[in-house]
Amino acid sequence: MNFNFKEIATAGMILFAVIDILGSIPIILSLRKKVGHVQSEKASIVAACIMVAFLFVGESILSLIGIDVNSFAVAGAFIIFFLAIEMILGISLYKDDEPETASIVPIAFPLIAGAGTLTSILSLRAEYHVENIIVAIIINVIFVYIVLKSSAKIEGILGKNGLNIIRKVFGVILMAIAVKLFATNINELLTHGI
């Protein structure tokens, strides 16, 4: 076991920024208004299962189609970079339309464990120990659960401006992480040959 607080903190911050649960509060609130109840427990557990499963089988899926983790991490860096641009500029490049129901499908996937999150998990796998990523996933899922349970209160406390500021700050952090991820993995690819 290679538990490392720095790795857990970094992986946790990356996942927190990519999942962007605070930025999803308006979607969660509108879902709550439409259907009356959001299944916070189920959504959190299913999202955690998807993320942990992808952490372990994602690499096998990649090798099956002939892609190494470093190449995937470079591609992931681009996705994280575009997510950061969305967060900083407040634009929507490729987000899905607002889901129709508050079942597990729209909240657990793609809202929490979406393409950006899964890509980030595999990109993190290229740099960090698996156990640290799992701890980071669990911490994020607990936070997601708390936000889902108390989304109306959080919006009331932070307000729209507060949520926007948090999104922009994490957008900048995410952009810096994307650049680091790209630089590290492109060097690895160039060293070992693309």
PDB file of N, CA and C in Angstrom, residues 16-108:
ATOM      1  N   PHE A  16     -12.623  16.723  -7.968  1.00  0.00           N
ATOM      2  CA  PHE A  16     -13.586  17.711  -7.476  1.00  0.00           C
ATOM      3  C   PHE A  16     -13.874  18.751  -8.560  1.00  0.00           C
ATOM      4  N   ALA A  17     -12.808  19.218  -9.211  1.00  0.00           N
ATOM      5  CA  ALA A  17     -12.962  20.230 -10.260  1.00  0.00           C
ATOM      6  C   ALA A  17     -13.671  19.664 -11.480  1.00  0.00           C
ATOM      7  N   VAL A  18     -13.330  18.431 -11.869  1.00  0.00           N
ATOM      8  CA  VAL A  18     -13.937  17.830 -13.061  1.00  0.00           C
ATOM      9  C   VAL A  18     -15.399  17.464 -12.819  1.00  0.00           C
ATOM     10  N   ILE A  19     -15.687  16.859 -11.661  1.00  0.00           N
ATOM     11  CA  ILE A  19     -17.076  16.496 -11.341  1.00  0.00           C
ATOM     12  C   ILE A  19     -17.928  17.763 -11.264  1.00  0.00           C
ATOM     13  N   ASP A  20     -17.357  18.838 -10.697  1.00  0.00           N
ATOM     14  CA  ASP A  20     -18.008  20.147 -10.610  1.00  0.00           C
ATOM     15  C   ASP A  20     -19.430  20.055 -10.055  1.00  0.00           C
ATOM     16  N   ILE A  21     -19.576  19.385  -8.920  1.00  0.00           N
ATOM     17  CA  ILE A  21     -20.900  19.188  -8.334  1.00  0.00           C
ATOM     18  C   ILE A  21     -21.525  20.515  -7.888  1.00  0.00           C
ATOM     19  N   LEU A  22     -20.684  21.458  -7.442  1.00  0.00           N
ATOM     20  CA  LEU A  22     -21.231  22.766  -7.054  1.00  0.00           C
ATOM     21  C   LEU A  22     -21.807  23.494  -8.265  1.00  0.00           C
ATOM     22  N   GLY A  23     -21.131  23.366  -9.397  1.00  0.00           N
ATOM     23  CA  GLY A  23     -21.622  23.977 -10.639  1.00  0.00           C
ATOM     24  C   GLY A  23     -22.881  23.305 -11.160  1.00  0.00           C
ATOM     25  N   SER A  24     -23.121  22.067 -10.702  1.00  0.00           N
ATOM     26  CA  SER A  24     -24.305  21.322 -11.150  1.00  0.00           C
ATOM     27  C   SER A  24     -25.520  21.558 -10.260  1.00  0.00           C
ATOM     28  N   ILE A  25     -25.353  22.363  -9.205  1.00  0.00           N
ATOM     29  CA  ILE A  25     -26.480  22.619  -8.282  1.00  0.00           C
ATOM     30  C   ILE A  25     -27.727  23.131  -9.008  1.00  0.00           C
ATOM     31  N   PRO A  26     -27.604  24.092  -9.965  1.00  0.00           N
ATOM     32  CA  PRO A  26     -28.817  24.539 -10.671  1.00  0.00           C
ATOM     33  C   PRO A  26     -29.550  23.384 -11.379  1.00  0.00           C
ATOM     34  N   ILE A  27     -28.808  22.451 -11.978  1.00  0.00           N
ATOM     35  CA  ILE A  27     -29.429  21.293 -12.652  1.00  0.00           C
ATOM     36  C   ILE A  27     -30.124  20.411 -11.618  1.00  0.00           C
ATOM     37  N   ILE A  28     -29.443  20.176 -10.476  1.00  0.00           N
ATOM     38  CA  ILE A  28     -30.009  19.334  -9.418  1.00  0.00           C
ATOM     39  C   ILE A  28     -31.301  19.960  -8.873  1.00  0.00           C
ATOM     40  N   LEU A  29     -31.278  21.285  -8.674  1.00  0.00           N
ATOM     41  CA  LEU A  29     -32.465  21.979  -8.168  1.00  0.00           C
ATOM     42  C   LEU A  29     -33.631  21.897  -9.144  1.00  0.00           C
ATOM     43  N   SER A  30     -33.348  22.063 -10.446  1.00  0.00           N
ATOM     44  CA  SER A  30     -34.439  21.990 -11.423  1.00  0.00           C
ATOM     45  C   SER A  30     -34.982  20.564 -11.524  1.00  0.00           C
ATOM     46  N   LEU A  31     -34.103  19.558 -11.355  1.00  0.00           N
ATOM     47  CA  LEU A  31     -34.562  18.163 -11.330  1.00  0.00           C
ATOM     48  C   LEU A  31     -35.470  17.929 -10.130  1.00  0.00           C
ATOM     49  N   ARG A  32     -35.053  18.481  -8.991  1.00  0.00           N
ATOM     50  CA  ARG A  32     -35.842  18.343  -7.754  1.00  0.00           C
ATOM     51  C   ARG A  32     -37.237  18.958  -7.925  1.00  0.00           C
ATOM     52  N   LYS A  33     -37.285  20.111  -8.619  1.00  0.00           N
ATOM     53  CA  LYS A  33     -38.583  20.767  -8.864  1.00  0.00           C
ATOM     54  C   LYS A  33     -39.458  19.928  -9.786  1.00  0.00           C
ATOM     55  N   LYS A  34     -38.848  19.326 -10.806  1.00  0.00           N
ATOM     56  CA  LYS A  34     -39.608  18.536 -11.784  1.00  0.00           C
ATOM     57  C   LYS A  34     -40.179  17.266 -11.188  1.00  0.00           C
ATOM     58  N   VAL A  35     -39.335  16.492 -10.468  1.00  0.00           N
ATOM     59  CA  VAL A  35     -39.776  15.173 -10.001  1.00  0.00           C
ATOM     60  C   VAL A  35     -39.955  15.067  -8.488  1.00  0.00           C
ATOM     61  N   GLY A  36     -39.603  16.103  -7.761  1.00  0.00           N
ATOM     62  CA  GLY A  36     -39.849  16.137  -6.323  1.00  0.00           C
ATOM     63  C   GLY A  36     -38.788  15.504  -5.442  1.00  0.00           C
ATOM     64  N   HIS A  37     -38.043  14.523  -5.965  1.00  0.00           N
ATOM     65  CA  HIS A  37     -37.060  13.836  -5.118  1.00  0.00           C
ATOM     66  C   HIS A  37     -35.859  13.390  -5.938  1.00  0.00           C
ATOM     67  N   VAL A  38     -34.670  13.616  -5.388  1.00  0.00           N
ATOM     68  CA  VAL A  38     -33.433  13.150  -6.018  1.00  0.00           C
ATOM     69  C   VAL A  38     -32.877  12.025  -5.147  1.00  0.00           C
ATOM     70  N   GLN A  39     -32.588  10.880  -5.767  1.00  0.00           N
ATOM     71  CA  GLN A  39     -32.085   9.718  -5.019  1.00  0.00           C
ATOM     72  C   GLN A  39     -30.586   9.896  -4.757  1.00  0.00           C
ATOM     73  N   SER A  40     -30.263  10.670  -3.724  1.00  0.00           N
ATOM     74  CA  SER A  40     -28.872  11.018  -3.412  1.00  0.00           C
ATOM     75  C   SER A  40     -27.999   9.801  -3.127  1.00  0.00           C
ATOM     76  N   GLU A  41     -28.502   8.875  -2.277  1.00  0.00           N
ATOM     77  CA  GLU A  41     -27.715   7.695  -1.890  1.00  0.00           C
ATOM     78  C   GLU A  41     -27.400   6.829  -3.095  1.00  0.00           C
ATOM     79  N   LYS A  42     -28.447   6.476  -3.864  1.00  0.00           N
ATOM     80  CA  LYS A  42     -28.261   5.608  -5.027  1.00  0.00           C
ATOM     81  C   LYS A  42     -27.345   6.251  -6.048  1.00  0.00           C
ATOM     82  N   ALA A  43     -27.570   7.529  -6.332  1.00  0.00           N
ATOM     83  CA  ALA A  43     -26.758   8.237  -7.326  1.00  0.00           C
ATOM     84  C   ALA A  43     -25.285   8.242  -6.920  1.00  0.00           C
ATOM     85  N   SER A  44     -25.009   8.500  -5.628  1.00  0.00           N
ATOM     86  CA  SER A  44     -23.629   8.539  -5.130  1.00  0.00           C
ATOM     87  C   SER A  44     -22.963   7.174  -5.200  1.00  0.00           C
ATOM     88  N   ILE A  45     -23.679   6.127  -4.779  1.00  0.00           N
ATOM     89  CA  ILE A  45     -23.117   4.770  -4.783  1.00  0.00           C
ATOM     90  C   ILE A  45     -22.843   4.300  -6.210  1.00  0.00           C
ATOM     91  N   VAL A  46     -23.806   4.519  -7.107  1.00  0.00           N
ATOM     92  CA  VAL A  46     -23.631   4.097  -8.502  1.00  0.00           C
ATOM     93  C   VAL A  46     -22.469   4.845  -9.145  1.00  0.00           C
ATOM     94  N   ALA A  47     -22.369   6.152  -8.886  1.00  0.00           N
ATOM     95  CA  ALA A  47     -21.265   6.958  -9.444  1.00  0.00           C
ATOM     96  C   ALA A  47     -19.922   6.436  -8.945  1.00  0.00           C
ATOM     97  N   ALA A  48     -19.837   6.113  -7.649  1.00  0.00           N
ATOM     98  CA  ALA A  48     -18.601   5.580  -7.067  1.00  0.00           C
ATOM     99  C   ALA A  48     -18.237   4.253  -7.719  1.00  0.00           C
ATOM    100  N   CYS A  49     -19.221   3.380  -7.908  1.00  0.00           N
ATOM    101  CA  CYS A  49     -18.983   2.070  -8.535  1.00  0.00           C
ATOM    102  C   CYS A  49     -18.482   2.235  -9.969  1.00  0.00           C
ATOM    103  N   ILE A  50     -19.094   3.149 -10.724  1.00  0.00           N
ATOM    104  CA  ILE A  50     -18.673   3.394 -12.113  1.00  0.00           C
ATOM    105  C   ILE A  50     -17.219   3.871 -12.135  1.00  0.00           C
ATOM    106  N   MET A  51     -16.893   4.826 -11.260  1.00  0.00           N
ATOM    107  CA  MET A  51     -15.539   5.394 -11.248  1.00  0.00           C
ATOM    108  C   MET A  51     -14.479   4.363 -10.852  1.00  0.00           C
ATOM    109  N   VAL A  52     -14.750   3.587  -9.775  1.00  0.00           N
ATOM    110  CA  VAL A  52     -13.787   2.578  -9.319  1.00  0.00           C
ATOM    111  C   VAL A  52     -13.641   1.468 -10.359  1.00  0.00           C
ATOM    112  N   ALA A  53     -14.762   1.042 -10.950  1.00  0.00           N
ATOM    113  CA  ALA A  53     -14.710  -0.002 -11.989  1.00  0.00           C
ATOM    114  C   ALA A  53     -13.880   0.475 -13.176  1.00  0.00           C
ATOM    115  N   PHE A  54     -14.084   1.724 -13.585  1.00  0.00           N
ATOM    116  CA  PHE A  54     -13.343   2.266 -14.727  1.00  0.00           C
ATOM    117  C   PHE A  54     -11.859   2.401 -14.412  1.00  0.00           C
ATOM    118  N   LEU A  55     -11.549   2.660 -13.157  1.00  0.00           N
ATOM    119  CA  LEU A  55     -10.148   2.754 -12.733  1.00  0.00           C
ATOM    120  C   LEU A  55      -9.423   1.427 -12.986  1.00  0.00           C
ATOM    121  N   PHE A  56     -10.143   0.308 -12.751  1.00  0.00           N
ATOM    122  CA  PHE A  56      -9.531  -1.013 -12.911  1.00  0.00           C
ATOM    123  C   PHE A  56      -9.665  -1.590 -14.318  1.00  0.00           C
ATOM    124  N   VAL A  57     -10.840  -1.433 -14.947  1.00  0.00           N
ATOM    125  CA  VAL A  57     -11.028  -2.034 -16.274  1.00  0.00           C
ATOM    126  C   VAL A  57     -10.735  -1.090 -17.425  1.00  0.00           C
ATOM    127  N   GLY A  58     -10.656   0.193 -17.122  1.00  0.00           N
ATOM    128  CA  GLY A  58     -10.406   1.182 -18.177  1.00  0.00           C
ATOM    129  C   GLY A  58      -9.143   0.900 -18.965  1.00  0.00           C
ATOM    130  N   GLU A  59      -8.075   0.529 -18.255  1.00  0.00           N
ATOM    131  CA  GLU A  59      -6.792   0.249 -18.914  1.00  0.00           C
ATOM    132  C   GLU A  59      -6.886  -0.988 -19.809  1.00  0.00           C
ATOM    133  N   SER A  60      -7.620  -2.005 -19.351  1.00  0.00           N
ATOM    134  CA  SER A  60      -7.808  -3.227 -20.149  1.00  0.00           C
ATOM    135  C   SER A  60      -8.578  -2.918 -21.423  1.00  0.00           C
ATOM    136  N   ILE A  61      -9.593  -2.071 -21.293  1.00  0.00           N
ATOM    137  CA  ILE A  61     -10.381  -1.669 -22.462  1.00  0.00           C
ATOM    138  C   ILE A  61      -9.483  -0.949 -23.461  1.00  0.00           C
ATOM    139  N   LEU A  62      -8.618  -0.075 -22.938  1.00  0.00           N
ATOM    140  CA  LEU A  62      -7.692   0.660 -23.808  1.00  0.00           C
ATOM    141  C   LEU A  62      -6.727  -0.274 -24.522  1.00  0.00           C
ATOM    142  N   SER A  63      -6.133  -1.227 -23.778  1.00  0.00           N
ATOM    143  CA  SER A  63      -5.174  -2.139 -24.406  1.00  0.00           C
ATOM    144  C   SER A  63      -5.857  -3.037 -25.432  1.00  0.00           C
ATOM    145  N   LEU A  64      -7.144  -3.311 -25.204  1.00  0.00           N
ATOM    146  CA  LEU A  64      -7.929  -4.110 -26.148  1.00  0.00           C
ATOM    147  C   LEU A  64      -8.034  -3.408 -27.500  1.00  0.00           C
ATOM    148  N   ILE A  65      -8.145  -2.070 -27.446  1.00  0.00           N
ATOM    149  CA  ILE A  65      -8.231  -1.313 -28.705  1.00  0.00           C
ATOM    150  C   ILE A  65      -6.884  -0.708 -29.116  1.00  0.00           C
ATOM    151  N   GLY A  66      -5.814  -1.095 -28.397  1.00  0.00           N
ATOM    152  CA  GLY A  66      -4.460  -0.722 -28.790  1.00  0.00           C
ATOM    153  C   GLY A  66      -4.013   0.685 -28.443  1.00  0.00           C
ATOM    154  N   ILE A  67      -4.508   1.212 -27.316  1.00  0.00           N
ATOM    155  CA  ILE A  67      -4.105   2.558 -26.879  1.00  0.00           C
ATOM    156  C   ILE A  67      -3.427   2.445 -25.518  1.00  0.00           C
ATOM    157  N   ASP A  68      -2.246   3.075 -25.368  1.00  0.00           N
ATOM    158  CA  ASP A  68      -1.577   3.029 -24.065  1.00  0.00           C
ATOM    159  C   ASP A  68      -2.084   4.156 -23.162  1.00  0.00           C
ATOM    160  N   VAL A  69      -1.838   4.012 -21.857  1.00  0.00           N
ATOM    161  CA  VAL A  69      -2.357   4.959 -20.861  1.00  0.00           C
ATOM    162  C   VAL A  69      -1.824   6.372 -21.089  1.00  0.00           C
ATOM    163  N   ASN A  70      -0.554   6.504 -21.505  1.00  0.00           N
ATOM    164  CA  ASN A  70       0.008   7.840 -21.726  1.00  0.00           C
ATOM    165  C   ASN A  70      -0.703   8.584 -22.862  1.00  0.00           C
ATOM    166  N   SER A  71      -1.017   7.873 -23.942  1.00  0.00           N
ATOM    167  CA  SER A  71      -1.753   8.492 -25.061  1.00  0.00           C
ATOM    168  C   SER A  71      -3.138   8.928 -24.586  1.00  0.00           C
ATOM    169  N   PHE A  72      -3.775   8.059 -23.791  1.00  0.00           N
ATOM    170  CA  PHE A  72      -5.100   8.372 -23.266  1.00  0.00           C
ATOM    171  C   PHE A  72      -5.022   9.567 -22.313  1.00  0.00           C
ATOM    172  N   ALA A  73      -3.944   9.625 -21.540  1.00  0.00           N
ATOM    173  CA  ALA A  73      -3.760  10.741 -20.599  1.00  0.00           C
ATOM    174  C   ALA A  73      -3.591  12.055 -21.344  1.00  0.00           C
ATOM    175  N   VAL A  74      -2.895  12.031 -22.486  1.00  0.00           N
ATOM    176  CA  VAL A  74      -2.740  13.247 -23.305  1.00  0.00           C
ATOM    177  C   VAL A  74      -4.113  13.671 -23.833  1.00  0.00           C
ATOM    178  N   ALA A  75      -4.901  12.696 -24.329  1.00  0.00           N
ATOM    179  CA  ALA A  75      -6.257  12.995 -24.797  1.00  0.00           C
ATOM    180  C   ALA A  75      -7.106  13.529 -23.642  1.00  0.00           C
ATOM    181  N   GLY A  76      -6.928  12.912 -22.469  1.00  0.00           N
ATOM    182  CA  GLY A  76      -7.644  13.359 -21.266  1.00  0.00           C
ATOM    183  C   GLY A  76      -7.274  14.777 -20.880  1.00  0.00           C
ATOM    184  N   ALA A  77      -6.006  15.131 -21.076  1.00  0.00           N
ATOM    185  CA  ALA A  77      -5.546  16.496 -20.774  1.00  0.00           C
ATOM    186  C   ALA A  77      -6.297  17.514 -21.628  1.00  0.00           C
ATOM    187  N   PHE A  78      -6.553  17.149 -22.894  1.00  0.00           N
ATOM    188  CA  PHE A  78      -7.320  18.050 -23.777  1.00  0.00           C
ATOM    189  C   PHE A  78      -8.754  18.216 -23.278  1.00  0.00           C
ATOM    190  N   ILE A  79      -9.381  17.102 -22.880  1.00  0.00           N
ATOM    191  CA  ILE A  79     -10.762  17.172 -22.372  1.00  0.00           C
ATOM    192  C   ILE A  79     -10.819  18.022 -21.108  1.00  0.00           C
ATOM    193  N   ILE A  80      -9.869  17.797 -20.187  1.00  0.00           N
ATOM    194  CA  ILE A  80      -9.822  18.574 -18.939  1.00  0.00           C
ATOM    195  C   ILE A  80      -9.606  20.055 -19.259  1.00  0.00           C
ATOM    196  N   PHE A  81      -8.754  20.336 -20.264  1.00  0.00           N
ATOM    197  CA  PHE A  81      -8.482  21.712 -20.681  1.00  0.00           C
ATOM    198  C   PHE A  81      -9.762  22.385 -21.182  1.00  0.00           C
ATOM    199  N   PHE A  82     -10.540  21.670 -22.003  1.00  0.00           N
ATOM    200  CA  PHE A  82     -11.790  22.245 -22.524  1.00  0.00           C
ATOM    201  C   PHE A  82     -12.844  22.401 -21.432  1.00  0.00           C
ATOM    202  N   LEU A  83     -12.869  21.465 -20.475  1.00  0.00           N
ATOM    203  CA  LEU A  83     -13.773  21.606 -19.315  1.00  0.00           C
ATOM    204  C   LEU A  83     -13.412  22.869 -18.530  1.00  0.00           C
ATOM    205  N   ALA A  84     -12.095  23.112 -18.382  1.00  0.00           N
ATOM    206  CA  ALA A  84     -11.620  24.304 -17.671  1.00  0.00           C
ATOM    207  C   ALA A  84     -12.047  25.569 -18.408  1.00  0.00           C
ATOM    208  N   ILE A  85     -11.946  25.557 -19.733  1.00  0.00           N
ATOM    209  CA  ILE A  85     -12.382  26.722 -20.531  1.00  0.00           C
ATOM    210  C   ILE A  85     -13.867  26.983 -20.305  1.00  0.00           C
ATOM    211  N   GLU A  86     -14.665  25.887 -20.294  1.00  0.00           N
ATOM    212  CA  GLU A  86     -16.105  26.020 -20.019  1.00  0.00           C
ATOM    213  C   GLU A  86     -16.342  26.700 -18.669  1.00  0.00           C
ATOM    214  N   MET A  87     -15.604  26.231 -17.649  1.00  0.00           N
ATOM    215  CA  MET A  87     -15.801  26.751 -16.299  1.00  0.00           C
ATOM    216  C   MET A  87     -15.370  28.204 -16.174  1.00  0.00           C
ATOM    217  N   ILE A  88     -14.232  28.555 -16.789  1.00  0.00           N
ATOM    218  CA  ILE A  88     -13.698  29.914 -16.664  1.00  0.00           C
ATOM    219  C   ILE A  88     -14.532  30.920 -17.448  1.00  0.00           C
ATOM    220  N   LEU A  89     -14.872  30.559 -18.695  1.00  0.00           N
ATOM    221  CA  LEU A  89     -15.584  31.508 -19.563  1.00  0.00           C
ATOM    222  C   LEU A  89     -17.101  31.436 -19.437  1.00  0.00           C
ATOM    223  N   GLY A  90     -17.585  30.407 -18.735  1.00  0.00           N
ATOM    224  CA  GLY A  90     -19.034  30.274 -18.559  1.00  0.00           C
ATOM    225  C   GLY A  90     -19.753  29.918 -19.848  1.00  0.00           C
ATOM    226  N   ILE A  91     -19.060  29.206 -20.744  1.00  0.00           N
ATOM    227  CA  ILE A  91     -19.676  28.787 -22.004  1.00  0.00           C
ATOM    228  C   ILE A  91     -19.908  27.285 -21.973  1.00  0.00           C
ATOM    229  N   SER A  92     -20.724  26.794 -22.887  1.00  0.00           N
ATOM    230  CA  SER A  92     -20.980  25.360 -22.952  1.00  0.00           C
ATOM    231  C   SER A  92     -20.497  24.829 -24.289  1.00  0.00           C
ATOM    232  N   LEU A  93     -19.442  24.000 -24.240  1.00  0.00           N
ATOM    233  CA  LEU A  93     -18.880  23.442 -25.471  1.00  0.00           C
ATOM    234  C   LEU A  93     -19.548  22.134 -25.870  1.00  0.00           C
ATOM    235  N   TYR A  94     -19.699  21.218 -24.914  1.00  0.00           N
ATOM    236  CA  TYR A  94     -20.299  19.933 -25.272  1.00  0.00           C
ATOM    237  C   TYR A  94     -21.070  19.280 -24.133  1.00  0.00           C
ATOM    238  N   LYS A  95     -21.706  20.059 -23.298  1.00  0.00           N
ATOM    239  CA  LYS A  95     -22.507  19.471 -22.221  1.00  0.00           C
ATOM    240  C   LYS A  95     -23.845  18.992 -22.776  1.00  0.00           C
ATOM    241  N   ASP A  96     -24.338  17.880 -22.210  1.00  0.00           N
ATOM    242  CA  ASP A  96     -25.636  17.346 -22.620  1.00  0.00           C
ATOM    243  C   ASP A  96     -26.754  18.266 -22.166  1.00  0.00           C
ATOM    244  N   ASP A  97     -27.924  18.087 -22.798  1.00  0.00           N
ATOM    245  CA  ASP A  97     -29.098  18.854 -22.379  1.00  0.00           C
ATOM    246  C   ASP A  97     -29.489  18.425 -20.972  1.00  0.00           C
ATOM    247  N   GLU A  98     -30.280  19.286 -20.337  1.00  0.00           N
ATOM    248  CA  GLU A  98     -30.730  18.985 -18.982  1.00  0.00           C
ATOM    249  C   GLU A  98     -31.529  17.694 -18.959  1.00  0.00           C
ATOM    250  N   PRO A  99     -31.208  16.770 -18.056  1.00  0.00           N
ATOM    251  CA  PRO A  99     -31.932  15.500 -18.012  1.00  0.00           C
ATOM    252  C   PRO A  99     -33.399  15.677 -17.634  1.00  0.00           C
ATOM    253  N   GLU A 100     -34.220  14.718 -18.053  1.00  0.00           N
ATOM    254  CA  GLU A 100     -35.668  14.816 -17.843  1.00  0.00           C
ATOM    255  C   GLU A 100     -36.126  14.286 -16.487  1.00  0.00           C
ATOM    256  N   THR A 101     -35.419  13.296 -15.943  1.00  0.00           N
ATOM    257  CA  THR A 101     -35.835  12.711 -14.669  1.00  0.00           C
ATOM    258  C   THR A 101     -34.686  12.711 -13.671  1.00  0.00           C
ATOM    259  N   ALA A 102     -35.023  12.546 -12.403  1.00  0.00           N
ATOM    260  CA  ALA A 102     -33.992  12.547 -11.355  1.00  0.00           C
ATOM    261  C   ALA A 102     -33.657  11.129 -10.922  1.00  0.00           C
ATOM    262  N   SER A 103     -33.492  10.243 -11.908  1.00  0.00           N
ATOM    263  CA  SER A 103     -33.112   8.866 -11.587  1.00  0.00           C
ATOM    264  C   SER A 103     -31.598   8.763 -11.518  1.00  0.00           C
ATOM    265  N   ILE A 104     -31.110   7.557 -11.351  1.00  0.00           N
ATOM    266  CA  ILE A 104     -29.667   7.326 -11.260  1.00  0.00           C
ATOM    267  C   ILE A 104     -28.971   7.736 -12.554  1.00  0.00           C
ATOM    268  N   VAL A 105     -29.622   7.454 -13.699  1.00  0.00           N
ATOM    269  CA  VAL A 105     -28.979   7.697 -14.988  1.00  0.00           C
ATOM    270  C   VAL A 105     -28.524   9.145 -15.188  1.00  0.00           C
ATOM    271  N   PRO A 106     -29.374  10.164 -15.050  1.00  0.00           N
ATOM    272  CA  PRO A 106     -28.813  11.496 -15.314  1.00  0.00           C
ATOM    273  C   PRO A 106     -27.893  12.035 -14.229  1.00  0.00           C
ATOM    274  N   ILE A 107     -28.066  11.588 -12.979  1.00  0.00           N
ATOM    275  CA  ILE A 107     -27.236  12.153 -11.908  1.00  0.00           C
ATOM    276  C   ILE A 107     -25.927  11.388 -11.765  1.00  0.00           C
ATOM    277  N   ALA A 108     -25.991  10.066 -11.571  1.00  0.00           N
ATOM    278  CA  ALA A 108     -24.762   9.272 -11.421  1.00  0.00           C
ATOM    279  C   ALA A 108     -23.948   9.303 -12.711  1.00  0.00           C
TER     280      ALA A 108
END
